[in-house]
PDB file of C-alpha atoms in Angstrom:
ATOM      1  CA  MET A   9       0.035   0.015   0.033  1.00 55.00           C
ATOM      2  CA  SER A  10       1.500   3.148  -1.057  1.00 45.00           C
ATOM      3  CA  THR A  11       2.447   5.408   1.832  1.00 55.00           C
ATOM      4  CA  SER A  12       5.154   7.479   3.328  1.00 64.00           C
ATOM      5  CA  ARG A  13       3.833   7.113   7.060  1.00 83.00           C
ATOM      6  CA  THR A  14       5.794   5.436   9.862  1.00 94.00           C
ATOM      7  CA  LEU A  15       4.901   1.643   9.720  1.00 98.00           C
ATOM      8  CA  ARG A  16       5.112  -0.547  12.704  1.00 98.00           C
ATOM      9  CA  ILE A  17       6.308  -4.355  11.766  1.00 99.00           C
ATOM     10  CA  THR A  18       6.739  -7.546  13.227  1.00 99.00           C
ATOM     11  CA  VAL A  19       9.239  -9.853  11.668  1.00 99.00           C
ATOM     12  CA  SER A  20       8.617 -13.393  12.886  1.00 99.00           C
ATOM     13  CA  THR A  21       9.703 -17.061  12.952  1.00 98.00           C
ATOM     14  CA  LEU A  22       7.992 -20.031  13.947  1.00 98.00           C
ATOM     15  CA  THR A  23      10.485 -22.654  15.664  1.00 97.00           C
ATOM     16  CA  ARG A  24      10.796 -25.997  17.100  1.00 95.00           C
ATOM     17  CA  GLN A  25      14.119 -27.969  18.148  1.00 92.00           C
ATOM     18  CA  ARG A  26      16.114 -26.065  15.949  1.00 93.00           C
ATOM     19  CA  PRO A  27      18.443 -24.162  17.958  1.00 96.00           C
ATOM     20  CA  ALA A  28      21.402 -23.744  15.593  1.00 94.00           C
ATOM     21  CA  MET A  29      19.268 -22.753  12.827  1.00 95.00           C
ATOM     22  CA  LEU A  30      17.438 -20.525  14.847  1.00 97.00           C
ATOM     23  CA  ALA A  31      20.727 -18.809  15.957  1.00 98.00           C
ATOM     24  CA  ALA A  32      21.709 -18.218  12.643  1.00 97.00           C
ATOM     25  CA  LEU A  33      18.503 -16.656  11.553  1.00 98.00           C
ATOM     26  CA  ILE A  34      18.528 -14.327  14.400  1.00 98.00           C
ATOM     27  CA  GLU A  35      22.338 -13.330  13.734  1.00 98.00           C
ATOM     28  CA  SER A  36      20.968 -12.598   9.884  1.00 98.00           C
ATOM     29  CA  TRP A  37      18.153 -10.215  11.506  1.00 99.00           C
ATOM     30  CA  GLY A  38      20.634  -8.440  13.527  1.00 98.00           C
ATOM     31  CA  LYS A  39      22.645  -7.782  10.237  1.00 98.00           C
ATOM     32  CA  MET A  40      19.595  -6.294   8.373  1.00 98.00           C
ATOM     33  CA  ALA A  41      19.706  -3.091   7.114  1.00 98.00           C
ATOM     34  CA  LEU A  42      16.648  -1.144   8.251  1.00 97.00           C
ATOM     35  CA  PRO A  43      14.082   0.641   6.139  1.00 97.00           C
ATOM     36  CA  VAL A  44      13.335   4.434   7.026  1.00 97.00           C
ATOM     37  CA  ASP A  45      10.226   5.315   9.149  1.00 96.00           C
ATOM     38  CA  CYS A  46       9.663   1.763  10.373  1.00 97.00           C
ATOM     39  CA  GLU A  47       9.351   0.679  13.892  1.00 97.00           C
ATOM     40  CA  ILE A  48      10.584  -3.149  13.862  1.00 98.00           C
ATOM     41  CA  THR A  49      10.335  -5.945  16.403  1.00 98.00           C
ATOM     42  CA  CYS A  50      11.326  -9.431  15.753  1.00 98.00           C
ATOM     43  CA  LEU A  51       9.254 -12.210  17.403  1.00 99.00           C
ATOM     44  CA  VAL A  52      10.146 -15.838  17.742  1.00 98.00           C
ATOM     45  CA  VAL A  53       7.263 -18.179  18.347  1.00 98.00           C
ATOM     46  CA  GLU A  54       8.194 -21.288  19.897  1.00 98.00           C
ATOM     47  CA  ASN A  55       5.721 -24.116  18.912  1.00 97.00           C
ATOM     48  CA  ASP A  56       6.425 -26.899  21.709  1.00 96.00           C
ATOM     49  CA  SER A  57       5.254 -28.139  24.994  1.00 95.00           C
ATOM     50  CA  GLU A  58       7.803 -26.041  27.010  1.00 96.00           C
ATOM     51  CA  PRO A  59      10.202 -23.064  26.634  1.00 96.00           C
ATOM     52  CA  LYS A  60      13.277 -24.742  24.862  1.00 95.00           C
ATOM     53  CA  SER A  61      14.742 -21.732  22.706  1.00 96.00           C
ATOM     54  CA  VAL A  62      14.950 -19.072  25.265  1.00 96.00           C
ATOM     55  CA  GLY A  63      18.915 -19.438  25.697  1.00 96.00           C
ATOM     56  CA  VAL A  64      19.288 -19.099  22.122  1.00 97.00           C
ATOM     57  CA  ILE A  65      17.077 -15.842  21.894  1.00 96.00           C
ATOM     58  CA  GLU A  66      18.777 -14.436  25.062  1.00 96.00           C
ATOM     59  CA  ALA A  67      22.270 -14.902  23.691  1.00 97.00           C
ATOM     60  CA  ALA A  68      21.347 -12.961  20.855  1.00 97.00           C
ATOM     61  CA  LYS A  69      20.327  -9.889  22.446  1.00 95.00           C
ATOM     62  CA  PRO A  70      20.950  -6.968  21.677  1.00 96.00           C
ATOM     63  CA  LEU A  71      20.942  -7.022  18.084  1.00 97.00           C
ATOM     64  CA  PRO A  72      23.643  -5.024  16.628  1.00 97.00           C
ATOM     65  CA  ASN A  73      20.870  -2.991  14.242  1.00 97.00           C
ATOM     66  CA  GLY A  74      19.189  -2.123  17.447  1.00 95.00           C
ATOM     67  CA  MET A  75      15.901  -3.970  16.776  1.00 96.00           C
ATOM     68  CA  GLY A  76      13.838  -5.679  19.723  1.00 96.00           C
ATOM     69  CA  LEU A  77      13.601  -9.345  19.705  1.00 98.00           C
ATOM     70  CA  ALA A  78      10.721 -10.725  21.503  1.00 98.00           C
ATOM     71  CA  TYR A  79       9.686 -14.651  22.450  1.00 98.00           C
ATOM     72  CA  VAL A  80       6.341 -16.348  22.737  1.00 98.00           C
ATOM     73  CA  LEU A  81       5.512 -19.989  23.512  1.00 98.00           C
ATOM     74  CA  GLU A  82       2.502 -21.654  21.660  1.00 98.00           C
ATOM     75  CA  THR A  83       2.024 -24.894  23.347  1.00 97.00           C
ATOM     76  CA  GLU A  84      -0.930 -25.921  20.876  1.00 97.00           C
ATOM     77  CA  PRO A  85       0.848 -28.092  18.275  1.00 95.00           C
ATOM     78  CA  GLY A  86       0.974 -27.373  14.608  1.00 94.00           C
ATOM     79  CA  ILE A  87       2.132 -24.877  12.460  1.00 95.00           C
ATOM     80  CA  PRO A  88      -1.038 -22.893  11.734  1.00 97.00           C
ATOM     81  CA  PHE A  89      -1.360 -22.551  15.543  1.00 98.00           C
ATOM     82  CA  GLY A  90       2.025 -20.816  15.700  1.00 97.00           C
ATOM     83  CA  ARG A  91       1.474 -18.911  12.471  1.00 98.00           C
ATOM     84  CA  ASN A  92      -1.916 -17.351  13.968  1.00 98.00           C
ATOM     85  CA  ARG A  93      -0.092 -16.744  17.617  1.00 99.00           C
ATOM     86  CA  ALA A  94       2.243 -14.652  15.877  1.00 99.00           C
ATOM     87  CA  ALA A  95      -0.622 -12.646  13.945  1.00 99.00           C
ATOM     88  CA  LYS A  96      -2.251 -12.202  17.311  1.00 99.00           C
ATOM     89  CA  GLU A  97       0.742 -10.869  18.768  1.00 99.00           C
ATOM     90  CA  ALA A  98       1.505  -8.287  16.031  1.00 99.00           C
ATOM     91  CA  ILE A  99      -2.184  -7.142  16.026  1.00 99.00           C
ATOM     92  CA  ALA A 100      -2.028  -6.729  20.066  1.00 98.00           C
ATOM     93  CA  ALA A 101       1.372  -4.661  19.531  1.00 98.00           C
ATOM     94  CA  GLY A 102      -0.177  -2.455  17.019  1.00 98.00           C
ATOM     95  CA  SER A 103       1.846  -3.814  13.930  1.00 98.00           C
ATOM     96  CA  ASP A 104       0.726  -2.455  10.584  1.00 98.00           C
ATOM     97  CA  LEU A 105       2.588  -5.391   9.005  1.00 99.00           C
ATOM     98  CA  LEU A 106       3.402  -8.967   9.717  1.00 99.00           C
ATOM     99  CA  ALA A 107       6.457 -10.658   8.149  1.00 99.00           C
ATOM    100  CA  PHE A 108       7.247 -14.499   8.323  1.00 99.00           C
ATOM    101  CA  VAL A 109      10.371 -16.465   7.596  1.00 98.00           C
ATOM    102  CA  ASP A 110      11.218 -20.038   8.337  1.00 97.00           C
ATOM    103  CA  ASP A 111      13.637 -20.854  11.129  1.00 96.00           C
ATOM    104  CA  ASP A 112      15.821 -22.908   8.931  1.00 95.00           C
ATOM    105  CA  GLU A 113      16.768 -19.720   6.723  1.00 97.00           C
ATOM    106  CA  ILE A 114      18.759 -16.560   6.797  1.00 97.00           C
ATOM    107  CA  VAL A 115      17.934 -13.289   5.260  1.00 98.00           C
ATOM    108  CA  ALA A 116      20.006 -11.219   2.862  1.00 98.00           C
ATOM    109  CA  GLU A 117      21.048  -7.866   4.534  1.00 98.00           C
ATOM    110  CA  ASP A 118      18.704  -5.947   2.134  1.00 98.00           C
ATOM    111  CA  TRP A 119      15.762  -8.157   2.727  1.00 99.00           C
ATOM    112  CA  LEU A 120      13.432  -6.068   4.781  1.00 98.00           C
ATOM    113  CA  LEU A 121      14.561  -2.856   2.563  1.00 98.00           C
ATOM    114  CA  LYS A 122      13.355  -4.750  -0.454  1.00 98.00           C
ATOM    115  CA  LEU A 123      10.315  -6.121   1.058  1.00 98.00           C
ATOM    116  CA  ILE A 124       9.083  -2.903   2.395  1.00 98.00           C
ATOM    117  CA  ALA A 125      10.195  -1.062  -0.741  1.00 98.00           C
ATOM    118  CA  ALA A 126       7.711  -3.330  -2.625  1.00 98.00           C
ATOM    119  CA  TYR A 127       4.730  -2.626  -0.192  1.00 98.00           C
ATOM    120  CA  ARG A 128       5.272   0.953  -0.290  1.00 97.00           C
ATOM    121  CA  GLN A 129       5.340   0.868  -4.162  1.00 97.00           C
ATOM    122  CA  SER A 130       2.565  -1.348  -4.547  1.00 97.00           C
ATOM    123  CA  GLU A 131      -1.123  -1.440  -3.362  1.00 97.00           C
ATOM    124  CA  ALA A 132      -0.636  -5.122  -2.257  1.00 98.00           C
ATOM    125  CA  LEU A 133      -2.015  -6.305   1.120  1.00 98.00           C
ATOM    126  CA  LEU A 134       0.145  -9.924   0.849  1.00 99.00           C
ATOM    127  CA  ILE A 135       3.828  -9.825  -0.801  1.00 99.00           C
ATOM    128  CA  GLY A 136       6.013 -12.553  -1.277  1.00 98.00           C
ATOM    129  CA  GLY A 137       9.569 -13.175  -2.327  1.00 98.00           C
ATOM    130  CA  PRO A 138      12.025 -15.626  -3.698  1.00 98.00           C
ATOM    131  CA  LEU A 139      13.889 -18.358  -1.667  1.00 97.00           C
ATOM    132  CA  ARG A 140      17.076 -19.613  -2.647  1.00 96.00           C
ATOM    133  CA  VAL A 141      19.541 -22.311  -1.357  1.00 94.00           C
ATOM    134  CA  LYS A 142      22.140 -21.298   1.224  1.00 90.00           C
ATOM    135  CA  GLN A 143      25.418 -22.663  -0.142  1.00 83.00           C
ATOM    136  CA  THR A 144      26.726 -24.752   3.012  1.00 80.00           C
ATOM    137  CA  PRO A 145      30.281 -26.680   2.783  1.00 83.00           C
ATOM    138  CA  ARG A 146      29.725 -30.282   3.890  1.00 87.00           C
ATOM    139  CA  LYS A 147      31.082 -33.686   2.789  1.00 90.00           C
ATOM    140  CA  LEU A 148      27.944 -35.418   0.928  1.00 92.00           C
ATOM    141  CA  SER A 149      27.689 -38.701  -0.621  1.00 93.00           C
ATOM    142  CA  PHE A 150      27.250 -38.759  -4.089  1.00 93.00           C
ATOM    143  CA  ILE A 151      23.257 -39.132  -4.252  1.00 93.00           C
ATOM    144  CA  ASP A 152      23.012 -36.604  -1.520  1.00 93.00           C
ATOM    145  CA  ALA A 153      25.336 -34.014  -3.561  1.00 93.00           C
ATOM    146  CA  LEU A 154      23.111 -34.946  -6.530  1.00 94.00           C
ATOM    147  CA  MET A 155      19.900 -34.204  -4.639  1.00 94.00           C
ATOM    148  CA  ASP A 156      21.337 -30.985  -3.206  1.00 94.00           C
ATOM    149  CA  LYS A 157      22.340 -29.608  -6.623  1.00 94.00           C
ATOM    150  CA  CYS A 158      18.781 -31.001  -7.737  1.00 95.00           C
ATOM    151  CA  ILE A 159      16.918 -28.955  -5.382  1.00 95.00           C
ATOM    152  CA  ALA A 160      19.030 -25.640  -5.775  1.00 94.00           C
ATOM    153  CA  ARG A 161      17.968 -25.999  -9.685  1.00 95.00           C
ATOM    154  CA  ARG A 162      14.182 -26.063  -8.826  1.00 95.00           C
ATOM    155  CA  TYR A 163      14.509 -23.292  -6.723  1.00 96.00           C
ATOM    156  CA  LEU A 164      16.060 -21.494  -9.279  1.00 96.00           C
ATOM    157  CA  ARG A 165      13.425 -22.603 -11.542  1.00 96.00           C
ATOM    158  CA  LYS A 166      10.431 -21.594  -9.373  1.00 96.00           C
ATOM    159  CA  GLU A 167      12.233 -18.128  -8.822  1.00 97.00           C
ATOM    160  CA  THR A 168      12.584 -17.361 -12.456  1.00 98.00           C
ATOM    161  CA  ARG A 169       9.181 -18.436 -13.020  1.00 97.00           C
ATOM    162  CA  ALA A 170       7.533 -16.244 -10.486  1.00 98.00           C
ATOM    163  CA  ALA A 171       9.633 -13.303 -11.706  1.00 96.00           C
ATOM    164  CA  ARG A 172       8.301 -13.835 -15.112  1.00 97.00           C
ATOM    165  CA  ARG A 173       4.882 -14.182 -13.827  1.00 97.00           C
ATOM    166  CA  ALA A 174       4.399 -11.901 -11.036  1.00 98.00           C
ATOM    167  CA  ASP A 175       5.469  -8.074  -9.882  1.00 98.00           C
ATOM    168  CA  LEU A 176       4.180  -5.363  -7.923  1.00 97.00           C
ATOM    169  CA  THR A 177       0.834  -5.344  -9.870  1.00 97.00           C
ATOM    170  CA  GLY A 178      -0.199  -8.987  -9.092  1.00 97.00           C
ATOM    171  CA  THR A 179       0.756 -12.651  -8.658  1.00 97.00           C
ATOM    172  CA  PRO A 180      -1.229 -14.661 -11.458  1.00 97.00           C
ATOM    173  CA  GLY A 181       0.147 -17.908 -11.117  1.00 95.00           C
ATOM    174  CA  VAL A 182       2.311 -17.763  -8.200  1.00 97.00           C
ATOM    175  CA  THR A 183       1.726 -18.823  -4.422  1.00 97.00           C
ATOM    176  CA  ILE A 184       2.906 -16.685  -1.852  1.00 98.00           C
ATOM    177  CA  VAL A 185       4.242 -18.725   0.910  1.00 97.00           C
ATOM    178  CA  THR A 186       5.359 -17.944   4.550  1.00 97.00           C
ATOM    179  CA  ASN A 187       9.259 -18.703   3.896  1.00 97.00           C
ATOM    180  CA  ASN A 188       9.088 -15.158   2.620  1.00 98.00           C
ATOM    181  CA  TRP A 189       6.043 -13.411   3.263  1.00 98.00           C
ATOM    182  CA  LEU A 190       4.791  -9.880   4.441  1.00 99.00           C
ATOM    183  CA  ALA A 191       0.990  -8.940   4.771  1.00 99.00           C
ATOM    184  CA  GLU A 192      -1.000  -6.436   6.585  1.00 99.00           C
ATOM    185  CA  THR A 193      -2.268  -7.088   9.894  1.00 99.00           C
ATOM    186  CA  SER A 194      -5.813  -6.103   8.558  1.00 98.00           C
ATOM    187  CA  VAL A 195      -5.689  -9.554   6.560  1.00 99.00           C
ATOM    188  CA  PHE A 196      -6.423 -11.038   9.852  1.00 98.00           C
ATOM    189  CA  GLU A 197      -7.988  -8.351  11.896  1.00 97.00           C
ATOM    190  CA  LYS A 198     -10.297  -6.633   9.127  1.00 98.00           C
ATOM    191  CA  HIS A 199     -10.778  -9.352   6.587  1.00 98.00           C
ATOM    192  CA  GLY A 200     -10.764 -12.463   9.007  1.00 98.00           C
ATOM    193  CA  ILE A 201      -8.509 -14.498   6.987  1.00 98.00           C
ATOM    194  CA  TRP A 202      -6.279 -16.795   8.987  1.00 98.00           C
ATOM    195  CA  PHE A 203      -4.305 -20.032   8.922  1.00 98.00           C
ATOM    196  CA  ASP A 204      -6.661 -23.059   9.123  1.00 96.00           C
ATOM    197  CA  GLU A 205      -6.051 -24.836  12.440  1.00 96.00           C
ATOM    198  CA  LYS A 206      -7.772 -27.866  11.052  1.00 92.00           C
ATOM    199  CA  MET A 207      -4.700 -28.494   8.865  1.00 90.00           C
ATOM    200  CA  ARG A 208      -2.732 -29.008  11.794  1.00 89.00           C
ATOM    201  CA  PHE A 209       0.172 -30.916  10.434  1.00 83.00           C
ATOM    202  CA  THR A 210      -0.593 -31.136   6.729  1.00 83.00           C
ATOM    203  CA  GLY A 211       1.242 -28.134   5.737  1.00 84.00           C
ATOM    204  CA  GLY A 212      -0.323 -26.042   3.024  1.00 88.00           C
ATOM    205  CA  THR A 213      -1.970 -23.286   5.334  1.00 94.00           C
ATOM    206  CA  ASP A 214      -0.045 -20.476   3.813  1.00 96.00           C
ATOM    207  CA  SER A 215      -0.978 -21.787   0.312  1.00 94.00           C
ATOM    208  CA  LYS A 216      -4.565 -21.939   1.372  1.00 94.00           C
ATOM    209  CA  LEU A 217      -4.490 -18.371   3.059  1.00 98.00           C
ATOM    210  CA  CYS A 218      -2.939 -17.129  -0.351  1.00 98.00           C
ATOM    211  CA  ALA A 219      -5.615 -18.655  -2.304  1.00 95.00           C
ATOM    212  CA  GLU A 220      -8.415 -16.838   0.105  1.00 97.00           C
ATOM    213  CA  VAL A 221      -6.732 -13.371  -0.130  1.00 98.00           C
ATOM    214  CA  LYS A 222      -7.043 -13.706  -3.763  1.00 98.00           C
ATOM    215  CA  ALA A 223     -10.581 -14.956  -3.953  1.00 97.00           C
ATOM    216  CA  ALA A 224     -11.393 -12.233  -1.608  1.00 98.00           C
ATOM    217  CA  GLY A 225     -10.243  -9.833  -4.208  1.00 98.00           C
ATOM    218  CA  LEU A 226      -7.626  -8.646  -2.085  1.00 98.00           C
ATOM    219  CA  PRO A 227      -4.183  -7.552  -4.013  1.00 98.00           C
ATOM    220  CA  THR A 228      -0.868  -9.106  -4.171  1.00 99.00           C
ATOM    221  CA  ALA A 229       2.642  -8.612  -5.509  1.00 98.00           C
ATOM    222  CA  TRP A 230       5.937 -10.130  -5.796  1.00 99.00           C
ATOM    223  CA  ALA A 231       9.099  -8.451  -4.510  1.00 98.00           C
ATOM    224  CA  ALA A 232      11.672 -10.337  -6.722  1.00 97.00           C
ATOM    225  CA  ASP A 233      14.683  -8.614  -5.289  1.00 97.00           C
ATOM    226  CA  ALA A 234      13.936  -9.766  -1.622  1.00 98.00           C
ATOM    227  CA  ALA A 235      15.669 -12.863  -1.264  1.00 97.00           C
ATOM    228  CA  VAL A 236      15.882 -15.244   1.777  1.00 98.00           C
ATOM    229  CA  TYR A 237      18.454 -18.397   1.761  1.00 97.00           C
ATOM    230  CA  GLU A 238      17.359 -21.711   2.981  1.00 95.00           C
ATOM    231  CA  GLU A 239      19.725 -24.234   4.453  1.00 88.00           C
ATOM    232  CA  ILE A 240      18.930 -27.866   3.401  1.00 91.00           C
ATOM    233  CA  PRO A 241      19.253 -30.416   6.496  1.00 89.00           C
ATOM    234  CA  LEU A 242      20.761 -33.759   5.381  1.00 90.00           C
ATOM    235  CA  GLU A 243      17.537 -35.268   6.021  1.00 91.00           C
ATOM    236  CA  ARG A 244      15.865 -33.562   3.267  1.00 92.00           C
ATOM    237  CA  LEU A 245      18.406 -34.739   0.745  1.00 94.00           C
ATOM    238  CA  ALA A 246      16.992 -38.114   1.309  1.00 94.00           C
ATOM    239  CA  VAL A 247      15.110 -39.763  -1.574  1.00 95.00           C
ATOM    240  CA  SER A 248      12.410 -41.057   0.717  1.00 94.00           C
ATOM    241  CA  TYR A 249      11.805 -37.580   2.277  1.00 94.00           C
ATOM    242  CA  GLN A 250      11.399 -35.665  -1.044  1.00 95.00           C
ATOM    243  CA  PHE A 251       9.130 -38.447  -2.167  1.00 96.00           C
ATOM    244  CA  LYS A 252       6.994 -37.999   1.172  1.00 93.00           C
ATOM    245  CA  ARG A 253       7.440 -34.050   0.654  1.00 91.00           C
ATOM    246  CA  GLY A 254       6.014 -34.334  -2.850  1.00 94.00           C
ATOM    247  CA  ARG A 255       3.048 -36.659  -1.939  1.00 94.00           C
ATOM    248  CA  ASP A 256       1.936 -34.795   0.972  1.00 91.00           C
ATOM    249  CA  GLN A 257       1.953 -31.372  -0.898  1.00 89.00           C
ATOM    250  CA  SER A 258      -0.004 -32.930  -3.691  1.00 92.00           C
ATOM    251  CA  SER A 259      -2.354 -34.902  -1.204  1.00 91.00           C
ATOM    252  CA  THR A 260      -3.046 -31.548   0.934  1.00 87.00           C
ATOM    253  CA  ASN A 261      -3.809 -29.419  -2.389  1.00 85.00           C
ATOM    254  CA  TYR A 262      -5.892 -31.915  -4.205  1.00 90.00           C
ATOM    255  CA  SER A 263      -8.040 -32.434  -0.875  1.00 88.00           C
ATOM    256  CA  ARG A 264      -8.327 -28.967  -0.937  1.00 81.00           C
ATOM    257  CA  LYS A 265      -9.652 -28.786  -4.398  1.00 86.00           C
ATOM    258  CA  LEU A 266     -11.948 -31.866  -3.680  1.00 89.00           C
ATOM    259  CA  GLU A 267     -13.821 -29.813  -0.777  1.00 83.00           C
ATOM    260  CA  GLY A 268     -14.662 -27.220  -3.115  1.00 81.00           C
ATOM    261  CA  GLN A 269     -15.100 -29.151  -6.059  1.00 88.00           C
ATOM    262  CA  PRO A 270     -15.941 -32.947  -5.594  1.00 89.00           C
ATOM    263  CA  SER A 271     -16.133 -33.749  -9.436  1.00 88.00           C
ATOM    264  CA  ALA A 272     -12.328 -33.085  -9.369  1.00 85.00           C
ATOM    265  CA  LYS A 273     -11.929 -36.436  -8.351  1.00 87.00           C
ATOM    266  CA  TYR A 274     -12.288 -37.557 -11.974  1.00 89.00           C
ATOM    267  CA  ASN A 275      -9.095 -35.338 -13.284  1.00 89.00           C
ATOM    268  CA  VAL A 276      -6.966 -38.060 -12.228  1.00 87.00           C
ATOM    269  CA  LEU A 277      -8.171 -40.509 -15.065  1.00 89.00           C
ATOM    270  CA  VAL A 278      -6.258 -37.885 -17.184  1.00 92.00           C
ATOM    271  CA  SER A 279      -3.771 -36.323 -14.742  1.00 93.00           C
ATOM    272  CA  VAL A 280      -2.289 -39.598 -13.447  1.00 94.00           C
ATOM    273  CA  PRO A 281      -1.363 -41.414 -16.551  1.00 96.00           C
ATOM    274  CA  ILE A 282       0.232 -38.301 -17.811  1.00 96.00           C
ATOM    275  CA  LYS A 283       2.002 -38.069 -14.947  1.00 95.00           C
ATOM    276  CA  ILE A 284       3.220 -41.728 -15.506  1.00 97.00           C
ATOM    277  CA  VAL A 285       4.339 -41.329 -18.920  1.00 97.00           C
ATOM    278  CA  ILE A 286       6.365 -38.158 -17.696  1.00 97.00           C
ATOM    279  CA  ILE A 287       7.957 -40.055 -14.807  1.00 96.00           C
ATOM    280  CA  CYS A 288       9.025 -42.684 -17.248  1.00 97.00           C
ATOM    281  CA  GLY A 289      10.799 -40.025 -19.543  1.00 97.00           C
ATOM    282  CA  LEU A 290      12.340 -38.714 -16.588  1.00 96.00           C
ATOM    283  CA  VAL A 291      13.717 -41.990 -15.538  1.00 96.00           C
ATOM    284  CA  ILE A 292      15.238 -42.492 -19.269  1.00 97.00           C
ATOM    285  CA  ALA A 293      16.668 -39.203 -18.897  1.00 97.00           C
ATOM    286  CA  LEU A 294      18.749 -39.822 -16.049  1.00 95.00           C
ATOM    287  CA  PRO A 295      21.861 -41.226 -17.388  1.00 95.00           C
ATOM    288  CA  PHE A 296      21.571 -38.809 -20.184  1.00 95.00           C
ATOM    289  CA  THR A 297      21.519 -35.707 -17.591  1.00 94.00           C
ATOM    290  CA  GLY A 298      24.078 -36.851 -15.256  1.00 94.00           C
ATOM    291  CA  GLY A 299      21.266 -37.438 -12.806  1.00 94.00           C
ATOM    292  CA  ARG A 300      19.677 -34.044 -13.164  1.00 94.00           C
ATOM    293  CA  THR A 301      16.250 -35.468 -13.469  1.00 95.00           C
ATOM    294  CA  LEU A 302      16.295 -37.504  -9.990  1.00 96.00           C
ATOM    295  CA  LEU A 303      14.500 -34.825  -8.006  1.00 96.00           C
ATOM    296  CA  ASP A 304      11.633 -34.447 -10.682  1.00 96.00           C
ATOM    297  CA  VAL A 305      11.400 -38.483 -10.698  1.00 97.00           C
ATOM    298  CA  VAL A 306      11.183 -38.461  -7.046  1.00 97.00           C
ATOM    299  CA  ARG A 307       8.725 -35.639  -6.497  1.00 97.00           C
ATOM    300  CA  THR A 308       6.318 -36.261  -9.458  1.00 97.00           C
ATOM    301  CA  SER A 309       6.222 -39.946  -8.028  1.00 97.00           C
ATOM    302  CA  GLY A 310       5.144 -38.412  -4.763  1.00 96.00           C
ATOM    303  CA  TRP A 311       2.865 -36.261  -6.676  1.00 95.00           C
ATOM    304  CA  VAL A 312       0.839 -39.342  -8.053  1.00 96.00           C
ATOM    305  CA  ALA A 313       0.733 -41.185  -4.658  1.00 96.00           C
ATOM    306  CA  GLY A 314      -0.752 -37.873  -3.115  1.00 93.00           C
ATOM    307  CA  ARG A 315      -3.617 -37.942  -5.362  1.00 93.00           C
ATOM    308  CA  PHE A 316      -4.428 -41.047  -4.250  1.00 92.00           C
ATOM    309  CA  ASP A 317      -4.236 -40.546  -0.473  1.00 92.00           C
ATOM    310  CA  ALA A 318      -6.346 -37.583  -1.182  1.00 90.00           C
ATOM    311  CA  LEU A 319      -8.916 -39.705  -2.935  1.00 91.00           C
ATOM    312  CA  LEU A 320      -8.639 -42.243  -0.066  1.00 90.00           C
ATOM    313  CA  GLY A 321      -8.977 -39.350   2.756  1.00 85.00           C
ATOM    314  CA  ARG A 322      -5.663 -39.781   4.344  1.00 82.00           C
ATOM    315  CA  ARG A 323      -4.187 -36.616   5.568  1.00 75.00           C
ATOM    316  CA  SER A 324      -0.737 -35.534   5.665  1.00 69.00           C
ATOM    317  CA  ASP A 325       1.406 -35.443   8.711  1.00 66.00           C
ATOM    318  CA  LEU A 326       4.711 -34.228   7.095  1.00 59.00           C
ATOM    319  CA  TYR A 327       5.214 -31.485   9.878  1.00 59.00           C
ATOM    320  CA  LYS A 328       5.042 -33.934  12.904  1.00 62.00           C
ATOM    321  CA  THR A 329       8.695 -34.565  12.486  1.00 60.00           C
ATOM    322  CA  VAL A 330      11.388 -31.956  12.637  1.00 62.00           C
ATOM    323  CA  THR A 331      14.336 -31.930  10.348  1.00 65.00           C
ATOM    324  CA  GLY A 332      17.660 -30.025  10.753  1.00 59.00           C
ATOM    325  CA  ASP A 333      18.915 -28.686  13.876  1.00 66.00           C
TER     326      ASP A 333
END
């Protein structure tokens, strides 16, 4: 929303049992350049049965750039409960804007500058930005190293596609998710759009919220130069994890579609055979591409499995397990 007034901003992350990664994120918060005419507080929402990250937060104070650093414990398990708690805290603090990043990320020094510039130059109530892979020197097996490169290429493809489709005037064909996210608190307070707490462990609540914002006719935007960087934990390089992630995301998205349009169940009669043909082609391409299609094979196979999970009424529990440290 175009404005030159002083903005009150809450920058938040949801964390659970990742002390080293959380410390790295907070360190990057402390290095951020701060936009003018802004009052900014960083907020850590710990989603656990008891406080386990307080020591990490206290050790980081004071942040070098002078931002405040706050902490709350949300004992109701599940990502949407933690996200909604952050929104409630931001509203209670009188914040105009709420930003989210994940606790396995770090932000670029100019991240908030770029994000707030995009907000001030647009009419958007919800803004997203690109996620990139943080290059971490480490010893990997052949398969893990191959998967690591595949994931980095996938992120780059998604960033390139988003930059081509979306800008400060709208985000057609692009989903804004909470790994790099900014919204007016009015989305919650005025328009009544919240993260769906029925989707406790499934993931996808940010995608659903984005769809609801667009369905309500609220403007969205894309800040192509406001980057955050994700460290990929070793566990996520496993073929089994990537299959499950593809399966569960497919199941969650298709379940949401079936709720609004039950006849969509017949789509699998066309989409699944097409995907199977694509998988066969990707497998054949493996030796000719030096393994570049490995992640696509795994994720597309997961996509097919997820469609059947949705038809059978199985719900994802992807986010019951914490990966990374």
